[in-house]
XYZ file of C-alpha atoms in Angstrom:
678
model
C 0.047 -0.083 0.106
C 1.629 3.635 -0.846
C -0.655 6.954 -0.682
C 0.615 9.647 -2.611
C -0.873 13.001 -1.888
C -0.345 16.014 -4.080
C 0.547 18.788 -4.011
C 1.413 18.215 -0.530
C 2.163 14.767 -1.296
C 1.979 12.077 1.299
C 3.847 9.095 0.720
C 2.892 6.075 2.880
C 4.558 2.758 2.218
C 3.832 -0.729 3.373
C 5.232 -2.939 6.322
C 5.513 -2.220 10.282
C 7.327 0.783 11.375
C 8.861 -0.449 14.579
C 11.833 -0.524 12.617
C 14.400 2.303 11.840
C 17.724 1.708 10.562
C 19.732 4.839 11.639
C 23.815 5.169 11.807
C 24.965 5.650 15.366
C 25.548 9.265 15.760
C 29.604 9.808 15.179
C 29.291 12.514 17.991
C 28.176 9.922 20.279
C 30.998 7.475 19.445
C 33.395 10.316 20.473
C 31.789 11.363 23.837
C 31.850 7.441 24.585
C 35.325 6.809 23.631
C 37.944 9.611 23.360
C 40.906 8.585 21.237
C 43.650 9.465 23.885
C 41.617 10.689 26.895
C 43.348 14.594 26.235
C 41.711 17.142 28.086
C 40.125 19.448 25.665
C 42.138 23.122 26.037
C 39.474 25.795 25.388
C 40.380 29.417 25.438
C 37.623 31.519 26.034
C 38.000 35.315 24.961
C 35.832 38.013 26.399
C 35.477 41.428 25.106
C 33.187 43.602 26.836
C 30.362 43.353 29.650
C 27.712 42.166 27.885
C 29.458 39.175 26.190
C 30.953 38.299 29.210
C 27.206 37.579 30.846
C 26.835 35.286 28.275
C 30.189 33.377 28.409
C 30.329 33.369 32.180
C 27.956 30.301 32.638
C 30.014 28.305 30.167
C 33.044 29.292 31.933
C 32.000 28.252 35.279
C 30.610 25.141 33.638
C 33.981 24.400 32.146
C 35.684 25.092 35.267
C 33.503 22.930 37.200
C 34.712 19.647 34.747
C 38.686 19.883 35.317
C 38.794 16.159 34.207
C 37.330 16.960 30.692
C 38.647 20.709 30.034
C 41.373 23.113 30.424
C 40.469 26.645 30.614
C 42.272 29.665 29.237
C 40.983 33.227 29.828
C 41.922 36.159 27.086
C 40.396 39.186 28.091
C 40.516 42.437 25.637
C 38.397 45.443 24.281
C 36.575 47.730 26.545
C 37.078 45.742 29.677
C 40.493 47.140 30.036
C 39.114 50.829 29.789
C 38.628 52.598 32.633
C 35.909 55.032 30.912
C 33.573 51.622 30.381
C 34.175 50.623 34.314
C 37.188 48.333 34.313
C 34.748 45.516 33.827
C 37.703 42.765 33.856
C 37.827 43.279 37.355
C 34.097 41.452 37.278
C 35.945 38.424 35.846
C 38.706 38.258 38.790
C 35.811 38.432 41.166
C 34.500 35.586 39.707
C 37.572 33.717 40.478
C 38.844 33.209 37.009
C 42.661 33.067 36.149
C 42.873 36.143 33.421
C 45.458 34.413 31.303
C 46.145 37.233 29.071
C 45.204 40.877 29.008
C 44.965 42.684 25.593
C 44.823 46.468 24.959
C 43.097 46.616 21.570
C 40.828 49.509 21.869
C 42.230 52.546 19.803
C 40.425 55.619 21.374
C 38.307 58.120 19.294
C 34.670 56.164 19.294
C 34.227 56.542 15.546
C 34.135 54.472 12.502
C 38.145 54.890 11.931
C 38.640 54.126 15.853
C 36.537 50.400 15.319
C 38.948 49.532 12.460
C 41.869 50.590 14.038
C 41.028 48.289 17.077
C 40.064 45.484 14.734
C 43.901 45.325 13.174
C 45.608 46.125 16.454
C 43.773 43.032 17.792
C 44.713 41.229 14.700
C 48.598 42.097 15.242
C 48.267 41.341 19.081
C 46.353 37.704 18.953
C 48.889 35.666 16.818
C 51.414 35.791 19.611
C 48.866 34.832 22.538
C 47.425 32.010 20.402
C 50.935 30.607 19.620
C 51.552 30.604 23.276
C 48.278 29.126 24.380
C 47.760 26.608 21.660
C 43.854 26.139 22.466
C 42.128 23.134 20.681
C 39.041 25.309 20.728
C 38.325 29.225 21.032
C 35.034 30.322 22.321
C 33.664 33.538 20.545
C 30.314 35.148 21.019
C 28.316 37.532 19.479
C 28.552 39.951 16.900
C 31.009 42.838 18.048
C 33.879 43.844 16.070
C 36.434 42.526 18.894
C 34.934 39.193 18.297
C 35.654 39.339 14.400
C 38.855 40.051 15.096
C 39.476 36.758 17.389
C 37.786 34.814 14.942
C 39.653 35.997 11.838
C 43.061 35.253 14.000
C 41.552 31.654 15.287
C 40.821 30.826 11.414
C 43.721 31.631 9.841
C 45.871 29.819 12.628
C 43.781 26.832 12.115
C 42.309 26.678 15.512
C 38.525 25.696 15.957
C 35.900 28.116 16.597
C 32.820 27.768 18.565
C 30.629 30.779 17.918
C 27.609 31.608 20.479
C 24.586 33.193 19.454
C 25.401 32.809 15.703
C 22.204 33.020 13.275
C 20.348 35.954 15.081
C 19.272 39.036 13.140
C 18.972 42.600 14.758
C 19.224 45.288 12.443
C 22.789 47.078 12.112
C 26.080 46.446 11.192
C 26.445 43.827 13.835
C 24.320 41.562 11.240
C 27.251 41.437 9.012
C 29.720 40.943 11.765
C 27.924 38.400 13.201
C 27.345 36.498 10.251
C 30.913 36.952 8.850
C 32.010 35.362 12.124
C 29.465 32.200 11.464
C 31.490 31.946 8.288
C 34.611 31.491 10.072
C 33.305 29.082 12.873
C 33.352 25.611 12.708
C 30.903 25.157 15.417
C 27.747 27.058 16.198
C 25.622 27.450 19.391
C 22.354 28.983 18.312
C 19.606 29.986 20.860
C 16.595 29.982 19.093
C 15.026 27.542 16.476
C 14.892 30.807 13.980
C 18.501 31.352 14.383
C 19.216 27.481 13.676
C 17.081 27.594 10.571
C 19.276 30.917 9.430
C 22.436 29.081 10.184
C 21.130 26.165 7.956
C 19.863 28.631 5.377
C 23.766 29.824 5.636
C 24.847 26.579 4.316
C 26.125 25.553 7.534
C 26.633 22.031 8.543
C 23.487 20.901 10.453
C 25.631 18.576 12.611
C 27.847 21.527 13.894
C 24.678 23.356 15.128
C 23.381 22.950 18.448
C 20.062 24.551 19.550
C 20.827 25.082 23.187
C 19.346 28.481 24.338
C 21.197 31.446 25.785
C 23.579 30.926 28.443
C 22.835 33.747 30.371
C 19.001 32.372 30.729
C 20.606 29.743 33.281
C 21.214 32.357 35.495
C 18.345 34.618 34.947
C 15.843 31.722 35.467
C 17.515 30.580 38.303
C 18.093 34.048 39.854
C 16.221 34.508 43.473
C 17.446 37.442 45.570
C 14.986 37.986 48.465
C 17.097 41.275 49.177
C 16.643 42.520 45.669
C 15.757 45.972 47.502
C 18.951 46.472 48.818
C 20.455 46.339 45.234
C 17.662 48.652 44.068
C 18.579 51.342 46.872
C 22.337 50.739 46.314
C 22.066 51.917 42.944
C 18.716 54.285 42.728
C 18.478 55.690 46.145
C 16.676 54.575 49.500
C 13.043 56.109 48.378
C 12.732 53.928 45.611
C 10.242 51.313 45.202
C 10.140 47.892 43.223
C 8.489 48.483 39.837
C 8.797 52.276 40.377
C 11.984 53.091 38.272
C 13.345 52.862 34.798
C 16.288 51.175 33.610
C 17.878 52.995 30.392
C 20.611 51.522 28.101
C 21.027 53.141 24.728
C 23.744 52.580 22.321
C 24.987 54.172 19.289
C 23.885 52.858 15.935
C 27.241 52.760 13.847
C 25.344 52.991 10.452
C 23.621 56.139 10.999
C 25.376 57.852 14.207
C 23.629 61.186 13.869
C 20.177 59.998 13.888
C 20.994 57.589 16.834
C 22.021 60.784 18.633
C 19.060 62.856 18.270
C 17.010 59.728 19.406
C 18.892 59.617 22.324
C 18.444 63.287 22.919
C 14.558 62.848 22.488
C 14.834 59.716 24.971
C 16.195 61.629 27.890
C 13.947 64.667 27.342
C 11.066 62.207 27.386
C 12.425 60.583 30.890
C 12.792 63.809 32.269
C 9.530 64.868 31.330
C 7.935 61.527 32.752
C 9.772 62.320 35.758
C 10.605 58.743 37.298
C 13.830 57.779 39.026
C 15.835 56.259 36.163
C 18.949 54.292 36.030
C 20.881 55.282 32.750
C 24.197 52.988 31.689
C 26.843 54.641 29.680
C 26.695 53.082 26.190
C 29.116 50.367 24.869
C 32.309 51.542 22.863
C 30.978 51.794 19.357
C 31.407 54.478 17.147
C 29.395 57.280 18.267
C 29.568 56.640 22.146
C 31.474 59.508 22.900
C 29.123 61.936 21.373
C 26.340 60.238 23.485
C 27.748 60.743 26.713
C 28.354 64.432 25.519
C 24.821 64.367 25.079
C 24.314 63.216 28.670
C 26.492 65.769 30.269
C 24.529 68.324 27.907
C 21.445 67.328 29.483
C 22.896 67.363 33.055
C 21.774 63.918 33.555
C 24.521 62.929 35.908
C 23.549 65.513 38.351
C 19.580 65.361 37.804
C 17.729 64.246 41.069
C 15.903 62.089 38.948
C 18.791 59.999 37.243
C 21.554 57.829 38.436
C 24.267 57.504 35.448
C 26.399 54.266 35.731
C 29.469 52.899 33.762
C 28.559 49.666 34.748
C 26.315 47.377 36.858
C 27.363 43.653 37.555
C 25.508 41.092 35.937
C 23.745 39.504 39.140
C 22.568 43.110 40.346
C 21.659 43.895 36.764
C 19.580 40.974 36.542
C 17.847 42.081 39.850
C 17.228 45.945 38.739
C 15.533 44.975 35.378
C 13.527 42.363 36.991
C 11.968 44.620 39.431
C 11.862 47.940 37.129
C 8.743 49.484 36.220
C 10.526 49.648 32.675
C 13.191 49.330 30.500
C 13.844 51.633 27.507
C 16.668 51.669 24.836
C 18.082 49.411 22.232
C 20.142 47.148 23.570
C 19.791 43.470 22.807
C 19.482 42.815 26.609
C 16.156 44.442 26.580
C 14.454 42.254 23.800
C 16.131 38.962 25.034
C 16.978 38.623 28.830
C 14.328 41.102 30.405
C 11.489 38.932 28.627
C 12.489 36.237 31.240
C 10.956 38.461 33.798
C 8.168 40.038 31.941
C 9.326 43.633 32.410
C 7.673 45.901 30.016
C 10.254 47.025 27.175
C 10.411 50.016 24.844
C 12.789 49.187 21.882
C 13.576 52.586 20.206
C 14.838 52.419 16.837
C 16.080 49.853 14.246
C 18.862 48.394 16.229
C 17.301 45.542 17.271
C 14.570 45.480 15.198
C 15.143 41.933 13.566
C 15.273 39.898 17.195
C 12.617 37.659 17.994
C 10.874 39.038 21.007
C 8.280 38.435 23.554
C 4.857 40.322 23.983
C 6.685 42.915 26.629
C 8.217 44.259 24.430
C 6.885 47.646 22.426
C 8.905 48.621 19.431
C 9.310 52.763 18.433
C 10.993 52.056 14.978
C 10.651 55.789 14.378
C 11.559 57.293 17.688
C 11.506 61.032 15.809
C 9.656 62.953 18.597
C 9.662 63.431 22.182
C 6.027 62.633 22.510
C 6.038 59.323 20.355
C 8.623 58.158 23.175
C 6.566 59.673 26.052
C 3.124 57.940 24.715
C 5.387 54.699 24.780
C 6.629 55.228 28.132
C 2.872 55.920 29.480
C 1.779 52.827 28.079
C 4.449 50.237 29.255
C 5.272 51.552 32.445
C 4.335 49.467 35.611
C 3.003 46.736 33.448
C 3.667 43.127 33.928
C 3.581 40.469 30.998
C 4.003 36.751 30.913
C 7.772 35.331 31.278
C 9.146 34.646 27.855
C 11.644 31.893 27.397
C 12.220 32.398 23.452
C 15.656 32.695 24.115
C 16.348 29.765 26.632
C 14.775 27.457 29.041
C 17.926 27.691 31.623
C 19.700 24.630 30.603
C 21.755 25.752 28.002
C 25.245 25.125 29.972
C 25.107 21.319 29.966
C 24.234 21.130 26.549
C 27.105 23.259 25.328
C 29.479 21.129 27.628
C 28.007 17.914 26.329
C 28.782 19.563 22.577
C 32.180 20.564 23.462
C 32.946 16.781 24.621
C 31.777 15.378 21.452
C 34.018 17.543 19.299
C 36.270 15.204 17.461
C 40.016 16.779 16.819
C 40.686 13.733 14.587
C 38.300 15.348 11.975
C 39.441 17.390 9.172
C 39.611 20.926 10.052
C 38.559 22.213 6.914
C 35.080 23.623 7.119
C 32.162 21.956 4.715
C 29.303 23.795 3.743
C 26.128 22.652 2.507
C 25.356 24.673 -0.856
C 22.247 24.148 -2.471
C 21.997 22.201 -5.484
C 23.530 24.053 -8.574
C 24.739 23.253 -12.042
C 27.151 20.456 -12.229
C 30.696 21.477 -12.373
C 32.020 20.487 -15.707
C 35.206 19.229 -14.295
C 35.315 15.520 -13.196
C 36.410 13.188 -10.603
C 36.982 9.636 -11.152
C 35.660 8.537 -8.080
C 32.448 10.166 -8.778
C 32.619 8.500 -12.390
C 33.164 5.108 -10.994
C 30.696 5.222 -7.951
C 26.726 5.305 -8.037
C 25.054 7.134 -5.078
C 22.476 4.491 -3.714
C 20.428 3.662 -0.650
C 19.262 0.128 0.705
C 15.657 0.006 0.653
C 13.828 -2.227 2.938
C 9.956 -3.834 2.317
C 8.709 -5.602 4.840
C 5.714 -7.648 3.144
C 3.342 -10.283 4.254
C 4.968 -13.444 2.724
C 8.644 -11.673 1.725
C 10.931 -9.385 3.155
C 12.800 -7.374 0.374
C 16.140 -5.507 0.359
C 17.365 -3.401 -2.838
C 20.248 -1.549 -3.689
C 18.251 1.627 -5.333
C 20.491 4.645 -7.142
C 19.795 8.078 -6.964
C 18.144 7.970 -10.496
C 15.272 5.416 -8.946
C 16.815 2.402 -10.661
C 16.790 -1.035 -8.923
C 20.869 -2.163 -9.099
C 19.879 -5.227 -7.221
C 17.184 -6.975 -5.325
C 17.303 -9.557 -2.565
C 13.871 -11.518 -1.489
C 13.564 -13.788 1.778
C 10.420 -15.234 3.020
C 9.342 -13.421 5.833
C 9.876 -15.254 9.124
C 7.319 -15.861 11.831
C 8.556 -14.334 15.060
C 9.599 -10.243 15.350
C 13.117 -11.393 16.371
C 13.756 -13.506 13.456
C 12.567 -11.025 11.065
C 14.730 -8.425 12.485
C 17.800 -10.526 12.461
C 17.110 -11.478 8.830
C 16.381 -7.869 7.917
C 20.151 -6.909 9.366
C 21.521 -10.012 7.532
C 19.928 -9.081 4.409
C 20.945 -5.247 4.811
C 25.056 -6.415 5.266
C 25.050 -8.783 2.432
C 23.432 -6.023 0.066
C 26.109 -3.471 1.603
C 28.785 -5.908 0.837
C 27.852 -6.508 -2.650
C 27.131 -2.814 -3.542
C 30.968 -2.312 -3.053
C 31.607 -4.851 -5.696
C 28.948 -2.791 -7.894
C 30.689 0.256 -7.319
C 27.205 1.772 -5.158
C 28.139 3.978 -2.421
C 25.379 3.597 0.162
C 24.218 6.660 1.853
C 21.882 5.039 4.199
C 19.142 2.595 4.624
C 15.323 3.411 4.272
C 12.127 1.838 5.682
C 9.003 3.679 6.406
C 6.625 6.250 5.311
C 7.242 10.138 4.392
C 5.444 13.075 4.128
C 6.728 15.773 1.065
C 5.876 19.117 1.722
C 7.117 21.848 -0.721
C 9.354 18.989 -2.952
C 11.001 18.248 0.282
C 10.675 15.206 2.689
C 9.728 16.159 6.174
C 12.021 13.926 8.908
C 10.383 14.978 12.010
C 12.668 16.045 15.265
C 13.167 11.924 15.872
C 12.880 10.529 12.261
C 9.785 9.375 13.104
C 7.339 11.667 10.964
C 4.519 10.117 8.687
C 3.765 6.963 10.446
C 0.903 6.926 8.559
C 0.482 2.818 8.665
C -0.224 3.477 12.500
C -3.006 6.018 12.291
C -5.555 4.377 14.526
C -9.133 3.783 12.707
C -10.587 1.522 15.572
C -9.892 1.792 19.188
C -11.073 -1.926 19.719
C -9.555 -3.205 16.696
C -6.846 -6.346 15.923
C -3.614 -6.102 17.411
C -0.960 -4.367 15.555
C 2.698 -4.871 15.523
C 3.526 -1.395 17.152
C 1.758 -2.771 20.382
C -1.276 -0.613 19.828
C -4.715 -1.800 18.405
C -6.858 -0.839 15.184
C -3.968 0.674 13.091
C -4.208 0.514 9.337
C -1.414 -1.844 9.162
C -3.148 -4.266 11.579
C -6.069 -4.207 8.879
C -4.706 -3.662 5.455
C -1.197 -4.626 4.937
C 0.103 -7.508 3.293
C 0.677 -9.141 6.419
C -2.628 -8.329 8.040
C -4.139 -10.092 5.198
C -1.984 -12.890 5.603
C -2.942 -13.407 9.309
C -6.469 -13.484 7.956
C -6.118 -15.858 5.201
C -4.616 -18.457 7.727
C -7.285 -18.094 9.840
C -9.622 -19.089 7.116
C -7.488 -21.834 5.908
C -7.226 -23.177 9.514
C -11.091 -23.395 9.474
C -11.140 -24.902 5.960
C -12.941 -21.811 4.629
C -10.425 -20.192 2.642
C -10.532 -22.749 -0.401
C -13.327 -22.746 -2.879
C -13.902 -24.319 -6.202
C -11.059 -23.711 -8.627
C -8.250 -23.176 -5.898
C -5.395 -25.283 -4.072
C -2.633 -24.541 -1.797
C 0.151 -26.709 -2.235
C 1.437 -28.474 0.921
C 4.763 -26.743 0.830
C 3.533 -23.073 -0.051
C 2.801 -20.711 2.573
C -0.951 -19.222 2.546
C -0.520 -15.646 1.937
C -2.640 -12.370 0.953
C -2.723 -13.427 -2.776
C -4.681 -16.577 -1.808
C -7.268 -14.365 0.159
C -7.557 -12.199 -3.205
C -7.701 -15.267 -5.146
C -10.443 -16.501 -2.863
C -12.204 -13.379 -2.922
C -12.348 -13.341 -6.779
C -13.815 -17.058 -6.896
C -16.869 -15.443 -4.830
C -15.625 -16.732 -1.120
C -17.826 -14.570 0.800
C -15.514 -14.201 3.938
C -12.457 -13.145 1.991
C -14.599 -10.734 0.426
C -15.615 -9.248 3.684
C -12.011 -9.211 5.153
C -10.731 -7.119 1.990
C -13.587 -4.636 2.225
C -13.069 -4.190 5.786
C -9.533 -3.897 5.033
C -10.253 -1.399 2.324
C -12.591 0.400 4.708
C -9.574 1.143 7.199
C -7.709 2.200 4.666
C -10.346 4.761 3.697
C -10.955 5.994 7.123
C -7.368 6.795 7.025
C -7.135 8.669 3.904
C -10.451 10.528 5.005
C -8.105 11.525 7.893
C -5.025 12.499 5.632
C -7.963 14.539 3.692
C -9.024 16.567 6.457
C -5.507 17.126 7.911
C -3.458 17.882 4.551
C -6.087 18.673 1.973
C -4.593 17.292 -1.139
C -5.624 17.338 -4.799
C -4.701 13.688 -5.336
C -4.233 10.650 -3.722
C -2.510 7.737 -5.492
C -2.759 4.310 -3.993
C 0.008 1.701 -5.058
C 1.203 -1.658 -4.657
C 0.093 -5.080 -5.183
C -3.022 -4.446 -2.834
C -3.753 -1.040 -4.222
C -6.591 -2.118 -7.298
C -8.015 -4.144 -4.719
C -8.844 -1.446 -2.107
C -9.431 1.654 -4.265
C -13.213 1.391 -4.970
C -14.035 0.703 -1.084
C -11.609 3.382 -0.460
C -13.246 5.737 -2.846
C -16.841 5.015 -1.097
C -15.588 5.412 2.147
C -14.277 9.243 1.032
C -17.879 9.897 -0.348
C -19.636 8.604 2.690
C -17.063 10.086 5.279
C -15.227 12.768 4.061
C -16.158 16.434 4.471
C -17.742 17.740 1.298
C -14.901 20.306 0.599
C -12.495 17.540 0.271
C -14.532 14.704 -1.485
C -13.458 15.813 -4.837
C -9.994 14.460 -4.487
C -8.716 12.188 -7.231
C -8.343 8.387 -6.090
C -5.810 6.547 -8.477
C -3.966 3.709 -8.771
C -0.044 3.973 -9.441
C 1.640 2.583 -12.474
C 5.201 3.019 -10.452
C 7.233 -0.329 -10.622
C 8.364 -1.315 -6.935
C 6.777 1.666 -5.480
C 7.408 0.730 -1.883
C 11.471 -0.014 -2.336
C 11.728 3.329 -4.473
C 9.744 4.899 -1.477
C 11.825 3.573 1.094
C 15.272 4.635 -0.768
C 13.705 8.295 -1.258
C 13.880 8.690 2.410
C 17.780 8.233 2.394
C 18.524 9.976 -0.798
C 16.487 12.975 -0.229
C 17.909 13.605 3.262
C 21.617 12.898 2.578
C 21.527 14.806 -0.494
C 19.499 17.922 0.052
C 21.186 21.165 0.715
C 18.034 23.418 1.234
C 15.616 22.858 4.618
């Protein structure tokens, strides 16, 4: 039995779906048996207060497992600048040994200074990396300092693990982030969308880990009953929870002039709003010095309602934003971390416009008037939104550590990109000429088990057939034996086996859907009766228990054992097993009980097709296989009787494909292993 549904195309191939041939993960093998048990030497490089908040949880995790890792910490960028709080001290306070301090910032806070800072970092980093000789360097985010780190490591053949790749914000940071992605060998992303972006950027799916944001591990476990002491320390003794604002705004390097004007309007709106406000100094991007001048011109540092600070330790910053009445600005922290607490956020301008956000974020894209920003403050201040976990569930670090342990240093260092199909190169390779990309296809029939070598062109190179054993264990062992024999024969036939296929499939927009655990489209196990016959999957009333070749074989044997199968003109030799074909022959010769069994099987299949019609709403259903012609009229009758009128016009036909079950099973492998667009 096969069901093909177009245009959505649902393919359902026969046989019990309890067995899936799936190669053991190479990554799992590496984790279970390290070749020489050598510790992985990890270099974590941090450039500023923001990236340290994401890297610190990973660093703590690495430090807690000294039997697996050696940690080297490199500090550079604005960490070492007094105007930005000398934030390297918080790394020391966290009891990390800083292996190297690199002064890489060229002062000036304009575009040229950013470029010169990258150049200075590139000059200094080679000596450090030569001395440390790390196995892998962990780089975070999208800062220009991180680009220098990734460039240096890539050119010095050091593996790179990039944190928070694949995200979209809205400024030059996007370009830097994606540039680092192309240099990195491994990727840890925070959201499903970011993962899909990385795949679309042709990164190897096997080297992408969807872990969530490491900072969420700390955010979601942050419980400080004494948060009021933190609020009073930074904002004053007379401030209450939910009655103050946190403001953090950075320059937009692609439009510095506009970002300065927006910052000025923001400060004016905050002054008018008349609530106690903690203002953090901007980062070190081009335009930051001018933003500080705007603050001083407005007298913010001396205004009674404002507290202007260069840096707040992350643990305390968490408490401040968690209990704020509102956060305003254009920091990624506002659209990412603050959502974990449901604190209202006003996101100004375009710097974070591409980020995924929770419902707590109100965007003011064109923050071109003080009144517009003031209205946003009135709308948001004091609200409490549902907590969001878009960026993490609090378990990122264990996943990342497991991912690090799985890295095989024996694998080739050169990156491989998963490009979409393009016109074939006219150059040739002798191995490709001699080798045929193929799959092993398995068909579990009622009478026979079949394994075939199927080429990429859909040609059956060789087919193997054995009688189907009676017990489950015998059946599994025979399948494995047949696959091993076929794989060995494939070598002699110059066929490269990409995998083994078995089971059904759903094709959507010309691509097979595999599901999170490679179990999508178990169409044979759609339940059509709660008290139906036992199925091999352990359930009852599945289509397979009614309409598969094995199900009909079972019913044929029952009739034969009761001497109710054979009719005039029929005989079954003693050495021949009773099967589905005998049941069909009996039905054709007028055996009423055989006809009833086939009608019940067709009805079960018809009900399953109705469920598919209601779910997928296809325009064409194709039944194929030996039994298709015996089921089609009953299936059509069930559709007319049971389906909604909106789907009853579907065409139902019998396929004229040769060996559809084997071809369909092979397509599961050939599609997945050669596809480059997800």
